[in-house]
PDB file of C-alpha atoms in Angstrom:
ATOM      1  CA  PHE A   1      12.632   4.652 -15.877  1.00 66.00           C
ATOM      2  CA  ARG A   2      14.465   7.946 -15.522  1.00 73.00           C
ATOM      3  CA  LEU A   3      11.512   9.914 -16.854  1.00 75.00           C
ATOM      4  CA  CYS A   4       9.276   8.441 -14.154  1.00 75.00           C
ATOM      5  CA  GLN A   5      11.889   9.364 -11.544  1.00 77.00           C
ATOM      6  CA  ILE A   6      12.130  12.935 -12.836  1.00 82.00           C
ATOM      7  CA  VAL A   7       8.348  13.385 -12.855  1.00 78.00           C
ATOM      8  CA  ASN A   8       8.198  12.006  -9.325  1.00 73.00           C
ATOM      9  CA  ILE A   9      10.888  14.418  -8.136  1.00 77.00           C
ATOM     10  CA  LEU A  10       9.124  17.346  -9.809  1.00 76.00           C
ATOM     11  CA  LEU A  11       5.749  16.467  -8.280  1.00 73.00           C
ATOM     12  CA  THR A  12       7.298  15.957  -4.861  1.00 73.00           C
ATOM     13  CA  SER A  13       9.153  19.257  -4.980  1.00 75.00           C
ATOM     14  CA  LEU A  14       5.973  21.187  -5.854  1.00 73.00           C
ATOM     15  CA  GLY A  15       4.617  20.887  -2.329  1.00 69.00           C
ATOM     16  CA  GLY A  16       1.113  20.132  -1.149  1.00 67.00           C
ATOM     17  CA  ASP A  17      -0.567  23.389  -2.138  1.00 71.00           C
ATOM     18  CA  ALA A  18       0.919  23.701  -5.629  1.00 69.00           C
ATOM     19  CA  GLU A  19      -1.267  23.864  -8.700  1.00 73.00           C
ATOM     20  CA  ILE A  20      -0.424  22.690 -12.192  1.00 74.00           C
ATOM     21  CA  ASP A  21      -2.138  23.192 -15.508  1.00 76.00           C
ATOM     22  CA  GLU A  22      -4.968  20.722 -16.129  1.00 83.00           C
ATOM     23  CA  ALA A  23      -3.598  19.659 -19.507  1.00 88.00           C
ATOM     24  CA  LEU A  24      -0.180  18.982 -17.968  1.00 80.00           C
ATOM     25  CA  PHE A  25      -1.801  17.073 -15.105  1.00 81.00           C
ATOM     26  CA  ASN A  26      -3.819  14.915 -17.510  1.00 87.00           C
ATOM     27  CA  SER A  27      -0.736  14.239 -19.596  1.00 87.00           C
ATOM     28  CA  ILE A  28       1.319  13.149 -16.556  1.00 83.00           C
ATOM     29  CA  TYR A  29      -1.597  11.160 -15.155  1.00 87.00           C
ATOM     30  CA  ASN A  30      -2.260   9.226 -18.369  1.00 90.00           C
ATOM     31  CA  CYS A  31       1.422   8.619 -19.062  1.00 89.00           C
ATOM     32  CA  MET A  32       2.050   7.254 -15.551  1.00 88.00           C
ATOM     33  CA  LEU A  33      -1.055   5.043 -15.759  1.00 92.00           C
ATOM     34  CA  GLU A  34       0.407   3.538 -18.927  1.00 93.00           C
ATOM     35  CA  ARG A  35       3.749   3.017 -17.168  1.00 91.00           C
ATOM     36  CA  LEU A  36       1.967   0.881 -14.538  1.00 93.00           C
ATOM     37  CA  LEU A  37       1.687  -1.707 -17.310  1.00 93.00           C
ATOM     38  CA  ASP A  38       5.247  -1.344 -18.617  1.00 93.00           C
ATOM     39  CA  LYS A  39       7.221  -4.531 -19.244  1.00 94.00           C
ATOM     40  CA  VAL A  40      10.182  -3.294 -17.157  1.00 94.00           C
ATOM     41  CA  PRO A  41       9.612  -3.770 -13.403  1.00 95.00           C
ATOM     42  CA  ALA A  42      11.742  -0.745 -12.427  1.00 93.00           C
ATOM     43  CA  VAL A  43       9.534   1.486 -14.575  1.00 93.00           C
ATOM     44  CA  ARG A  44       6.400   0.067 -12.944  1.00 94.00           C
ATOM     45  CA  VAL A  45       7.856   0.736  -9.491  1.00 94.00           C
ATOM     46  CA  GLN A  46       8.628   4.352 -10.396  1.00 92.00           C
ATOM     47  CA  ALA A  47       5.157   4.801 -11.893  1.00 93.00           C
ATOM     48  CA  VAL A  48       3.608   3.516  -8.653  1.00 94.00           C
ATOM     49  CA  ILE A  49       5.672   5.967  -6.619  1.00 91.00           C
ATOM     50  CA  THR A  50       4.877   8.863  -8.968  1.00 89.00           C
ATOM     51  CA  LEU A  51       1.118   8.217  -8.959  1.00 91.00           C
ATOM     52  CA  ASN A  52       1.016   8.166  -5.157  1.00 88.00           C
ATOM     53  CA  ARG A  53       0.010  11.840  -4.928  1.00 82.00           C
ATOM     54  CA  LEU A  54      -2.471  11.561  -7.791  1.00 86.00           C
ATOM     55  CA  GLN A  55      -4.779   8.911  -6.353  1.00 89.00           C
ATOM     56  CA  ASP A  56      -8.228   9.724  -4.979  1.00 89.00           C
ATOM     57  CA  PRO A  57      -9.361   7.222  -2.320  1.00 89.00           C
ATOM     58  CA  THR A  58     -12.803   8.878  -2.161  1.00 90.00           C
ATOM     59  CA  ASP A  59     -13.487   7.992  -5.795  1.00 90.00           C
ATOM     60  CA  PRO A  60     -14.528   4.333  -6.146  1.00 87.00           C
ATOM     61  CA  GLU A  61     -13.610   4.459  -9.843  1.00 92.00           C
ATOM     62  CA  CYS A  62     -10.149   6.028  -9.378  1.00 93.00           C
ATOM     63  CA  PRO A  63      -7.883   4.537 -12.084  1.00 94.00           C
ATOM     64  CA  VAL A  64      -4.801   4.839  -9.863  1.00 94.00           C
ATOM     65  CA  MET A  65      -6.423   2.907  -7.020  1.00 95.00           C
ATOM     66  CA  LYS A  66      -7.653   0.290  -9.507  1.00 95.00           C
ATOM     67  CA  GLY A  67      -4.139   0.035 -10.935  1.00 95.00           C
ATOM     68  CA  TYR A  68      -2.597  -0.374  -7.496  1.00 96.00           C
ATOM     69  CA  LEU A  69      -5.131  -3.042  -6.523  1.00 96.00           C
ATOM     70  CA  ASN A  70      -4.447  -4.912  -9.757  1.00 96.00           C
ATOM     71  CA  ILE A  71      -0.681  -4.728  -9.247  1.00 96.00           C
ATOM     72  CA  MET A  72      -0.940  -5.903  -5.640  1.00 96.00           C
ATOM     73  CA  LYS A  73      -2.897  -8.943  -6.764  1.00 95.00           C
ATOM     74  CA  THR A  74      -1.357  -9.924 -10.092  1.00 95.00           C
ATOM     75  CA  ASP A  75       2.110  -8.469 -10.685  1.00 95.00           C
ATOM     76  CA  GLY A  76       4.766 -11.162 -10.911  1.00 95.00           C
ATOM     77  CA  VAL A  77       7.544  -9.008  -9.453  1.00 97.00           C
ATOM     78  CA  ALA A  78       7.612  -8.699  -5.666  1.00 97.00           C
ATOM     79  CA  GLU A  79       9.235  -5.246  -5.673  1.00 97.00           C
ATOM     80  CA  VAL A  80       6.378  -3.832  -7.743  1.00 97.00           C
ATOM     81  CA  ARG A  81       3.771  -5.387  -5.421  1.00 97.00           C
ATOM     82  CA  ARG A  82       5.649  -4.017  -2.412  1.00 97.00           C
ATOM     83  CA  ALA A  83       5.709  -0.510  -3.900  1.00 97.00           C
ATOM     84  CA  ALA A  84       1.959  -0.682  -4.556  1.00 97.00           C
ATOM     85  CA  VAL A  85       1.255  -1.851  -0.999  1.00 97.00           C
ATOM     86  CA  LYS A  86       3.268   1.041   0.400  1.00 97.00           C
ATOM     87  CA  ALA A  87       1.762   3.629  -1.959  1.00 95.00           C
ATOM     88  CA  ILE A  88      -1.935   2.797  -1.936  1.00 96.00           C
ATOM     89  CA  ALA A  89      -4.176   5.098   0.062  1.00 93.00           C
ATOM     90  CA  VAL A  90      -6.085   3.354   2.800  1.00 91.00           C
ATOM     91  CA  SER A  91      -9.817   3.130   2.221  1.00 91.00           C
ATOM     92  CA  THR A  92     -12.574   0.596   2.725  1.00 89.00           C
ATOM     93  CA  LYS A  93     -11.822  -0.662  -0.783  1.00 92.00           C
ATOM     94  CA  SER A  94      -8.087  -1.131  -0.176  1.00 93.00           C
ATOM     95  CA  LEU A  95      -8.095  -2.496   3.387  1.00 93.00           C
ATOM     96  CA  LEU A  96      -8.829  -6.137   2.566  1.00 93.00           C
ATOM     97  CA  PRO A  97      -6.299  -6.279  -0.306  1.00 95.00           C
ATOM     98  CA  ILE A  98      -3.639  -4.894   2.075  1.00 95.00           C
ATOM     99  CA  VAL A  99      -4.549  -7.538   4.654  1.00 94.00           C
ATOM    100  CA  GLU A 100      -4.357 -10.192   1.917  1.00 95.00           C
ATOM    101  CA  ARG A 101      -0.803  -9.083   1.061  1.00 96.00           C
ATOM    102  CA  THR A 102       0.260 -10.282   4.540  1.00 95.00           C
ATOM    103  CA  ARG A 103      -0.006 -13.742   2.925  1.00 95.00           C
ATOM    104  CA  ASP A 104       2.005 -12.854  -0.172  1.00 96.00           C
ATOM    105  CA  THR A 105       4.576 -15.314  -1.475  1.00 95.00           C
ATOM    106  CA  ASN A 106       7.400 -12.820  -0.891  1.00 96.00           C
ATOM    107  CA  PRO A 107       8.475 -11.879   2.650  1.00 96.00           C
ATOM    108  CA  SER A 108       9.305  -8.259   1.745  1.00 97.00           C
ATOM    109  CA  VAL A 109       5.732  -7.743   0.508  1.00 97.00           C
ATOM    110  CA  ARG A 110       4.312  -9.384   3.647  1.00 97.00           C
ATOM    111  CA  LYS A 111       6.472  -7.185   5.849  1.00 97.00           C
ATOM    112  CA  ALA A 112       5.492  -4.060   3.892  1.00 97.00           C
ATOM    113  CA  ALA A 113       1.814  -4.917   4.337  1.00 96.00           C
ATOM    114  CA  PHE A 114       2.262  -5.176   8.108  1.00 96.00           C
ATOM    115  CA  GLU A 115       4.189  -1.882   8.142  1.00 96.00           C
ATOM    116  CA  VAL A 116       1.363  -0.142   6.256  1.00 96.00           C
ATOM    117  CA  LEU A 117      -1.141  -1.518   8.745  1.00 95.00           C
ATOM    118  CA  ILE A 118       0.993  -0.228  11.610  1.00 94.00           C
ATOM    119  CA  GLU A 119       1.454   3.240  10.116  1.00 94.00           C
ATOM    120  CA  LYS A 120      -1.869   3.994   8.462  1.00 92.00           C
ATOM    121  CA  ILE A 121      -4.683   1.910   9.938  1.00 90.00           C
ATOM    122  CA  SER A 122      -6.340   1.996  13.330  1.00 87.00           C
ATOM    123  CA  ILE A 123      -7.451  -1.230  14.940  1.00 87.00           C
ATOM    124  CA  ARG A 124     -10.986   0.180  15.032  1.00 85.00           C
ATOM    125  CA  ALA A 125     -11.050   0.285  11.217  1.00 87.00           C
ATOM    126  CA  MET A 126     -10.522  -3.480  10.952  1.00 89.00           C
ATOM    127  CA  LYS A 127     -13.109  -6.192  11.251  1.00 89.00           C
ATOM    128  CA  ILE A 128     -12.356  -8.877  13.800  1.00 89.00           C
ATOM    129  CA  SER A 129     -11.995 -11.410  10.982  1.00 91.00           C
ATOM    130  CA  TYR A 130      -9.230  -9.236   9.454  1.00 90.00           C
ATOM    131  CA  ARG A 131      -7.465  -9.058  12.805  1.00 90.00           C
ATOM    132  CA  MET A 132      -7.616 -12.835  13.150  1.00 91.00           C
ATOM    133  CA  LYS A 133      -6.175 -13.310   9.645  1.00 91.00           C
ATOM    134  CA  LEU A 134      -3.347 -10.930  10.495  1.00 93.00           C
ATOM    135  CA  LEU A 135      -2.490 -12.683  13.737  1.00 92.00           C
ATOM    136  CA  ASP A 136      -2.648 -16.110  12.128  1.00 93.00           C
ATOM    137  CA  SER A 137      -0.504 -15.237   9.128  1.00 92.00           C
ATOM    138  CA  GLY A 138       1.936 -12.974  10.957  1.00 94.00           C
ATOM    139  CA  LEU A 139       2.690 -15.050  14.026  1.00 94.00           C
ATOM    140  CA  HIS A 140       3.054 -18.256  11.995  1.00 94.00           C
ATOM    141  CA  ASP A 141       5.277 -16.713   9.324  1.00 94.00           C
ATOM    142  CA  ARG A 142       8.592 -18.396   8.512  1.00 94.00           C
ATOM    143  CA  MET A 143      10.524 -15.132   8.280  1.00 96.00           C
ATOM    144  CA  PRO A 144      11.606 -13.399  11.501  1.00 96.00           C
ATOM    145  CA  ALA A 145      11.251  -9.916   9.950  1.00 96.00           C
ATOM    146  CA  VAL A 146       7.575 -10.574   9.164  1.00 96.00           C
ATOM    147  CA  LYS A 147       6.961 -11.985  12.651  1.00 96.00           C
ATOM    148  CA  ASP A 148       8.597  -8.896  14.138  1.00 96.00           C
ATOM    149  CA  ALA A 149       6.354  -6.649  12.056  1.00 96.00           C
ATOM    150  CA  CYS A 150       3.304  -8.573  13.273  1.00 95.00           C
ATOM    151  CA  VAL A 151       4.468  -8.233  16.882  1.00 95.00           C
ATOM    152  CA  SER A 152       4.868  -4.475  16.331  1.00 95.00           C
ATOM    153  CA  LEU A 153       1.291  -4.354  15.047  1.00 94.00           C
ATOM    154  CA  ILE A 154       0.080  -6.190  18.154  1.00 91.00           C
ATOM    155  CA  LYS A 155       2.013  -3.753  20.359  1.00 91.00           C
ATOM    156  CA  LYS A 156       0.310  -0.862  18.576  1.00 91.00           C
ATOM    157  CA  TRP A 157      -3.094  -2.440  19.170  1.00 89.00           C
ATOM    158  CA  VAL A 158      -2.329  -3.023  22.854  1.00 87.00           C
ATOM    159  CA  SER A 159      -1.098   0.552  23.314  1.00 88.00           C
ATOM    160  CA  TYR A 160      -4.265   1.835  21.604  1.00 83.00           C
ATOM    161  CA  TYR A 161      -6.293   0.185  24.352  1.00 78.00           C
ATOM    162  CA  GLU A 162      -3.845   1.397  27.008  1.00 78.00           C
ATOM    163  CA  SER A 163      -2.593  -2.151  27.708  1.00 71.00           C
ATOM    164  CA  ASP A 164      -6.103  -3.426  28.513  1.00 69.00           C
ATOM    165  CA  ILE A 165      -6.011  -6.732  26.659  1.00 68.00           C
ATOM    166  CA  ILE A 166      -9.633  -7.490  27.481  1.00 66.00           C
ATOM    167  CA  LYS A 167     -10.781  -4.552  25.297  1.00 64.00           C
ATOM    168  CA  LEU A 168      -8.586  -5.834  22.490  1.00 59.00           C
TER     169      LEU A 168
END
């Protein structure tokens, strides 16, 4: 757990233009990929956070993206799923799984999925069927925090179209 935190802090403090030795990168990369499968949920969360900067959304075979998608779908611990939802880079491959997390069993994961959609995704990037799923699941949610997140998403969409609801 602490090792993952330390590696995350070191990678974060390097800055965006920093370079590290390829052998060191591969070692960190492989170790953190293994930690995604750790039995301790806190370690998995830290591994997700650490691997955030090492994912490549342009590569359809990116092991980090595959790991995040697997965690979002199958991990039994809500905090780990929430971390993966927040960390995954948005791409055509990850959009539908993020939308699907708005129907997660845990309200914190559902809320996180809506927050990611608000922060990272334009309405133009979503199919109409995705938008309908979001509205249906968000506005009918039992938890007020999730409903509020859905309303914030709708407000973003409306502001994108300069309050012209017909275009929406």
